XYZ file of C-alpha atoms in Angstrom:
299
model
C 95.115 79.889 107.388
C 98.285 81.898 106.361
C 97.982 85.677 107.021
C 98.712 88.296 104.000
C 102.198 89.681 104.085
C 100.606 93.038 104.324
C 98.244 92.335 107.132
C 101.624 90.990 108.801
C 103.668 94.185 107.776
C 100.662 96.638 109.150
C 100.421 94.325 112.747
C 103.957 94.814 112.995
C 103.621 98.042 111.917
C 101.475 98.485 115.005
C 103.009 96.764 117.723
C 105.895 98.623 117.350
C 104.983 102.225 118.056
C 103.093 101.046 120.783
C 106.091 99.830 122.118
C 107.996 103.327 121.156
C 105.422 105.100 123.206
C 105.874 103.392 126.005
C 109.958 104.062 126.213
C 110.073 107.769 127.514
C 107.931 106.474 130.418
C 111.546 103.865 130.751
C 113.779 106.688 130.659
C 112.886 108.581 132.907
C 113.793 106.401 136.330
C 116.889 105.430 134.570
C 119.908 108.369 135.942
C 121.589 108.635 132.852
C 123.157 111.287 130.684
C 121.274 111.051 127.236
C 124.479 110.340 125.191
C 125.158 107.501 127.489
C 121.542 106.326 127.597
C 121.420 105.649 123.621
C 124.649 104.266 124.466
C 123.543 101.343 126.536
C 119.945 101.097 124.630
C 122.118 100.358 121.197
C 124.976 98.001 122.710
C 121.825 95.887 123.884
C 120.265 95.717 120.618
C 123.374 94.468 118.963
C 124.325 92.239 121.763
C 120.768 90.615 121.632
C 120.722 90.755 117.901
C 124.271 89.041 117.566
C 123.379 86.376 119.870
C 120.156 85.515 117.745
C 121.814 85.814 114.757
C 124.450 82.997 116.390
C 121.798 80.813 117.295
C 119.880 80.795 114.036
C 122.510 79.891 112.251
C 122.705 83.347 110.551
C 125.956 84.861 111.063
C 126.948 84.398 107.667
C 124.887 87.178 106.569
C 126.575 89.167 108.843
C 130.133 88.203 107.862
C 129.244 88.536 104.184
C 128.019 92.116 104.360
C 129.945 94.006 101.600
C 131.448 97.750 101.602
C 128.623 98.966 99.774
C 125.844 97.571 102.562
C 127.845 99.064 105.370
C 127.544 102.359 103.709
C 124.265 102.321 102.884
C 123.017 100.882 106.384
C 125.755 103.631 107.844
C 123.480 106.285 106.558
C 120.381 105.130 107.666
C 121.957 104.335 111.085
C 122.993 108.467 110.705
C 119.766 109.516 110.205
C 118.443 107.044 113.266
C 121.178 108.361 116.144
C 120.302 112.099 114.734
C 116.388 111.370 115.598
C 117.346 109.347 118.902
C 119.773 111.978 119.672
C 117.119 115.048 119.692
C 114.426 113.250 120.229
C 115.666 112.153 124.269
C 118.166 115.227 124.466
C 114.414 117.255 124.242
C 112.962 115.159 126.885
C 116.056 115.389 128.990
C 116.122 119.481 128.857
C 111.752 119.471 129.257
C 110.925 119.898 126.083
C 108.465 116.609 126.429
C 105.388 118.180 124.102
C 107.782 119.398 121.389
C 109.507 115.481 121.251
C 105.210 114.585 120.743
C 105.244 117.168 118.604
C 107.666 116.085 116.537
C 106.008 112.474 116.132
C 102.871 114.163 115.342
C 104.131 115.747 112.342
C 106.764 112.422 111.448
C 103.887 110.720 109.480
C 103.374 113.782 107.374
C 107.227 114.194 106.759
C 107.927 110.500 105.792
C 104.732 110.836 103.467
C 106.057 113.729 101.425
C 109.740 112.012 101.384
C 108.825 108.870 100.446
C 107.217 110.197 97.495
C 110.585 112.121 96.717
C 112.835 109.736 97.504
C 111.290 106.405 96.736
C 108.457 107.163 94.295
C 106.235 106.075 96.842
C 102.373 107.167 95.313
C 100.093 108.913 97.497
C 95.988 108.704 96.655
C 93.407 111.335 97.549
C 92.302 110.016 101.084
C 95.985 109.092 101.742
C 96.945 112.895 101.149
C 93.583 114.073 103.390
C 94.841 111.996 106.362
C 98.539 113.314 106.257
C 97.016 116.610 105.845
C 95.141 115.860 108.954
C 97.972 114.662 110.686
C 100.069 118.195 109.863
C 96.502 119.710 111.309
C 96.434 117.882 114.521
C 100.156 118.665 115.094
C 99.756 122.602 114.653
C 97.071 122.365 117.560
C 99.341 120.651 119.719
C 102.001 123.254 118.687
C 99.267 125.835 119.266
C 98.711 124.537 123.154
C 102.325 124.385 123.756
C 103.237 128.224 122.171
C 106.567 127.072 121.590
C 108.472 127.752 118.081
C 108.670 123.583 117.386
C 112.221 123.443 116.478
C 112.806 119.954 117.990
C 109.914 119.022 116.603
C 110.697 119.701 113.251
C 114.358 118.665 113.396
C 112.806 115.230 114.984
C 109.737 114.440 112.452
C 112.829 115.299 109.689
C 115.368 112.763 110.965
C 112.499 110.020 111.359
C 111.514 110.499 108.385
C 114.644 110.478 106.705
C 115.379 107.528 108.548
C 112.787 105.724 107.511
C 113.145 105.780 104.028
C 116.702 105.265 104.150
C 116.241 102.124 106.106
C 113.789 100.672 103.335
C 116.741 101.413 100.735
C 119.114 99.465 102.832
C 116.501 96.746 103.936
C 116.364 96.097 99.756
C 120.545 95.447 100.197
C 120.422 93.407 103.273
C 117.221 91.587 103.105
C 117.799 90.434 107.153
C 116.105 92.773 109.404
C 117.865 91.216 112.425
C 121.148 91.604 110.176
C 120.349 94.738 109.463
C 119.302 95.653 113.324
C 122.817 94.910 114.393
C 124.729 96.136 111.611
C 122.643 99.432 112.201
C 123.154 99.290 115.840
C 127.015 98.427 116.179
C 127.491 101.822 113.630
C 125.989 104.099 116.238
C 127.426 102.501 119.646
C 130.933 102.767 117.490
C 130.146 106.676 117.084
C 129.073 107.001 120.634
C 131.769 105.012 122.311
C 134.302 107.506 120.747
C 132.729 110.306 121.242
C 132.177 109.547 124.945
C 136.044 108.426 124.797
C 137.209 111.594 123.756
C 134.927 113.862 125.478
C 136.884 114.688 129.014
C 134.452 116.849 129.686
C 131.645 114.330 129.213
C 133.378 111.739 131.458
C 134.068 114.248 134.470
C 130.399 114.623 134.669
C 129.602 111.058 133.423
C 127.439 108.991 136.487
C 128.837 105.540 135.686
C 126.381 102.707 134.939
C 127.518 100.621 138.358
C 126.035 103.705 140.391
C 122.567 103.065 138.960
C 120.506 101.304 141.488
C 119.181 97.677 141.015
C 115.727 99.254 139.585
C 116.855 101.907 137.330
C 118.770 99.061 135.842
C 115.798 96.346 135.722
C 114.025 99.653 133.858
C 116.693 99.980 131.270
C 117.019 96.148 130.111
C 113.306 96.095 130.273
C 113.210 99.657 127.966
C 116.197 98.137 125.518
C 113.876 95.165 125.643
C 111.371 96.540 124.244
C 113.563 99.043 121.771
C 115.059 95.995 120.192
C 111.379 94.537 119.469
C 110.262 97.570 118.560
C 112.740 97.774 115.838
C 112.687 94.242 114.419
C 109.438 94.709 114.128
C 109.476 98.104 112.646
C 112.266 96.552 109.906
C 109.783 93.709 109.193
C 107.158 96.109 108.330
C 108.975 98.175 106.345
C 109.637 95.037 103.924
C 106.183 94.283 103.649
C 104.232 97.518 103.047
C 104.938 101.076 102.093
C 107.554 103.479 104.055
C 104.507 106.155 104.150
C 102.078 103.817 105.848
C 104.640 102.620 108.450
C 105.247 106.192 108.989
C 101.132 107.075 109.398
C 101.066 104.074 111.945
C 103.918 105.273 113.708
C 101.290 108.071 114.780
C 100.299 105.746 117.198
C 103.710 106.000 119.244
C 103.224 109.866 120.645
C 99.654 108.931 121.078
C 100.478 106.201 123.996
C 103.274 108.614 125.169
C 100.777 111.705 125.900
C 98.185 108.820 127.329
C 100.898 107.617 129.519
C 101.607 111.336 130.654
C 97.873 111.694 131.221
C 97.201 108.617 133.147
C 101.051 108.341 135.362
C 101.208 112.136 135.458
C 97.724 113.124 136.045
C 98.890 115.564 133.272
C 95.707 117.449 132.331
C 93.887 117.396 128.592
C 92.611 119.996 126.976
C 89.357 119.748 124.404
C 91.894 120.629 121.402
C 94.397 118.108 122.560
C 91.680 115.631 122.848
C 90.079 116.569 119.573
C 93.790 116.261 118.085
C 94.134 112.859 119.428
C 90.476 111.894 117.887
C 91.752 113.303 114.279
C 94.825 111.302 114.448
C 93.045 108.288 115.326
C 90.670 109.098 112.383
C 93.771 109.430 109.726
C 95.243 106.659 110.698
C 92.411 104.002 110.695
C 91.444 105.913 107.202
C 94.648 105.458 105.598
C 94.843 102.067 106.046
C 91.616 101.043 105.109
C 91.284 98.925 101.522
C 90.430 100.991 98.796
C 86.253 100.212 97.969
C 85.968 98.305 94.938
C 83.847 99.980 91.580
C 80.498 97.674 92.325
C 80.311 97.943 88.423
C 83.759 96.325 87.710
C 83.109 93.542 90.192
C 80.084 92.621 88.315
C 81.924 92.547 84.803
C 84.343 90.632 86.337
């Protein structure tokens, strides 16, 4: 029995923020500067991705990429390092709710931008469960009393991101392609920035002082990154940018249950009514629309 391409697309759709969620947990026992930690995370991703590509057979669609896929999958890849930039520079300085935060409110942002920007239609219980998303967000924001510019800045980038990526996808057609095309942009930008940052290297711990753990953790979190994002690509060739963008809900959800369960973090009756809500939206929007009993019949 051969599954529907957008029951596929939504599974991957799923799997992937779950594994998203589960990276700031990673980070955290891994003593590295944040520059340097997207660093490693996106030289692994293209390493892994290359080597696939090698053993499949498909470097030629690698070697064939033109001028005018490198610049589209350059700006997607912009929009990406921007979100991974201030999305672990915020949990690096403390500012862990406003990086949920900012996830919380991503759905909503990729919604209204993918109607903008790719013409992507939005139906009356679609638009209720964004606007319950945006809802659930502001009580978060509301527990936190903190002006959510990292959040904003973060749901913004993701969003961008996302629909950027979907262009490019179109272009490439190769998600693991397009995964280390994506990822050998950013490591390029980072390397020289690192390079020619003195300042950055005098206060740089190198990666041969991290201890045998800390660097188990990171392959193990770049692991699951690279997944994450193959996955994530797949889905956003097999169903709309707003719904990948509602399911990626699901990725601050597992990070604030993480932080409740490792942390012993405590949870309000707003947070947890937020959480519920969230849930709510995301299991309505991807429900199948009901069918008119009366049309069924005359059919």
């Amino acid at each position: 029995m051969l599954i529907k391409p957008k029951v596929l697309g939504i599974s991957y759709a799923i799997i992937a923020p779950l594994f998203f969620g589960v990276l700031p947990f990673c980070w955290r026992y891994v003593p590295l500067p944040t520059l340097l930690l997207i660093l490693d995370r996106c030289l692994f991703t293209f390493a892994i991705s290359g080597v696939f590509l090698l053993i499949t057979g498909e470097w030629e669609t690698v070697r064939n990429f033109s001028l005018n896929v490198i610049k589209k999958v350059a700006k997607s890849a912009f929009y990406l390092g921007s979100h991974l930039g201030v999305f672990m520079g915020a949990i690096d300085l403390g500012h862990q709710v406003e990086a949920a935060i900012g996830m919380f409110l991503a759905p909503a942002a990729t919604a209204v931008l993918s109607t903008i920007l790719l013409g992507e239609k939005l139906n009356t219980i679609k638009r209720f469960c964004v606007g319950i998303s945006v809802f659930s967000a502001i009580i978060f924001f509301y527990e936190a009393q903190e002006i959510p510019y990292f959040a904003v800045f973060i749901a913004l980038t993701w969003g961008l991101y996302l629909c950027e990526r979907k262009h490019a996808l179109k272009m490439v057609n190769h998600p693991l392609a397009y995964s280390w095309l994506e990822q050998s942009l950013i490591a390029v930008v980072l390397i020289v920035i690192v390079i020619f940052n003195s300042v950055f290297l005098a206060n740089v711990q190198p990666l041969t002082a991290v201890n045998s753990t800390a660097f188990l953790v990171l392959g193990a979190g770049c692991t699951l990154a690279t997944i994450a994002s193959f996955l994530q690509s797949k889905a956003s060739q097999m169903i709309d940018c707003s719904q990948v963008g509602m399911l990626g809900v699901l990725s601050p959800v597992v990070q604030f249950t993480v932080a409740v369960i490792v942390d012993q973090k405590p949870v309000s009756l707003l947070q947890g009514t937020a959480i519920m809500l969230l849930l709510i939206a995301v299991v309505l929007y991807n429900c199948p629309p009901l069918k008119n009993p009366t049309l069924s019949k005359a059919n």
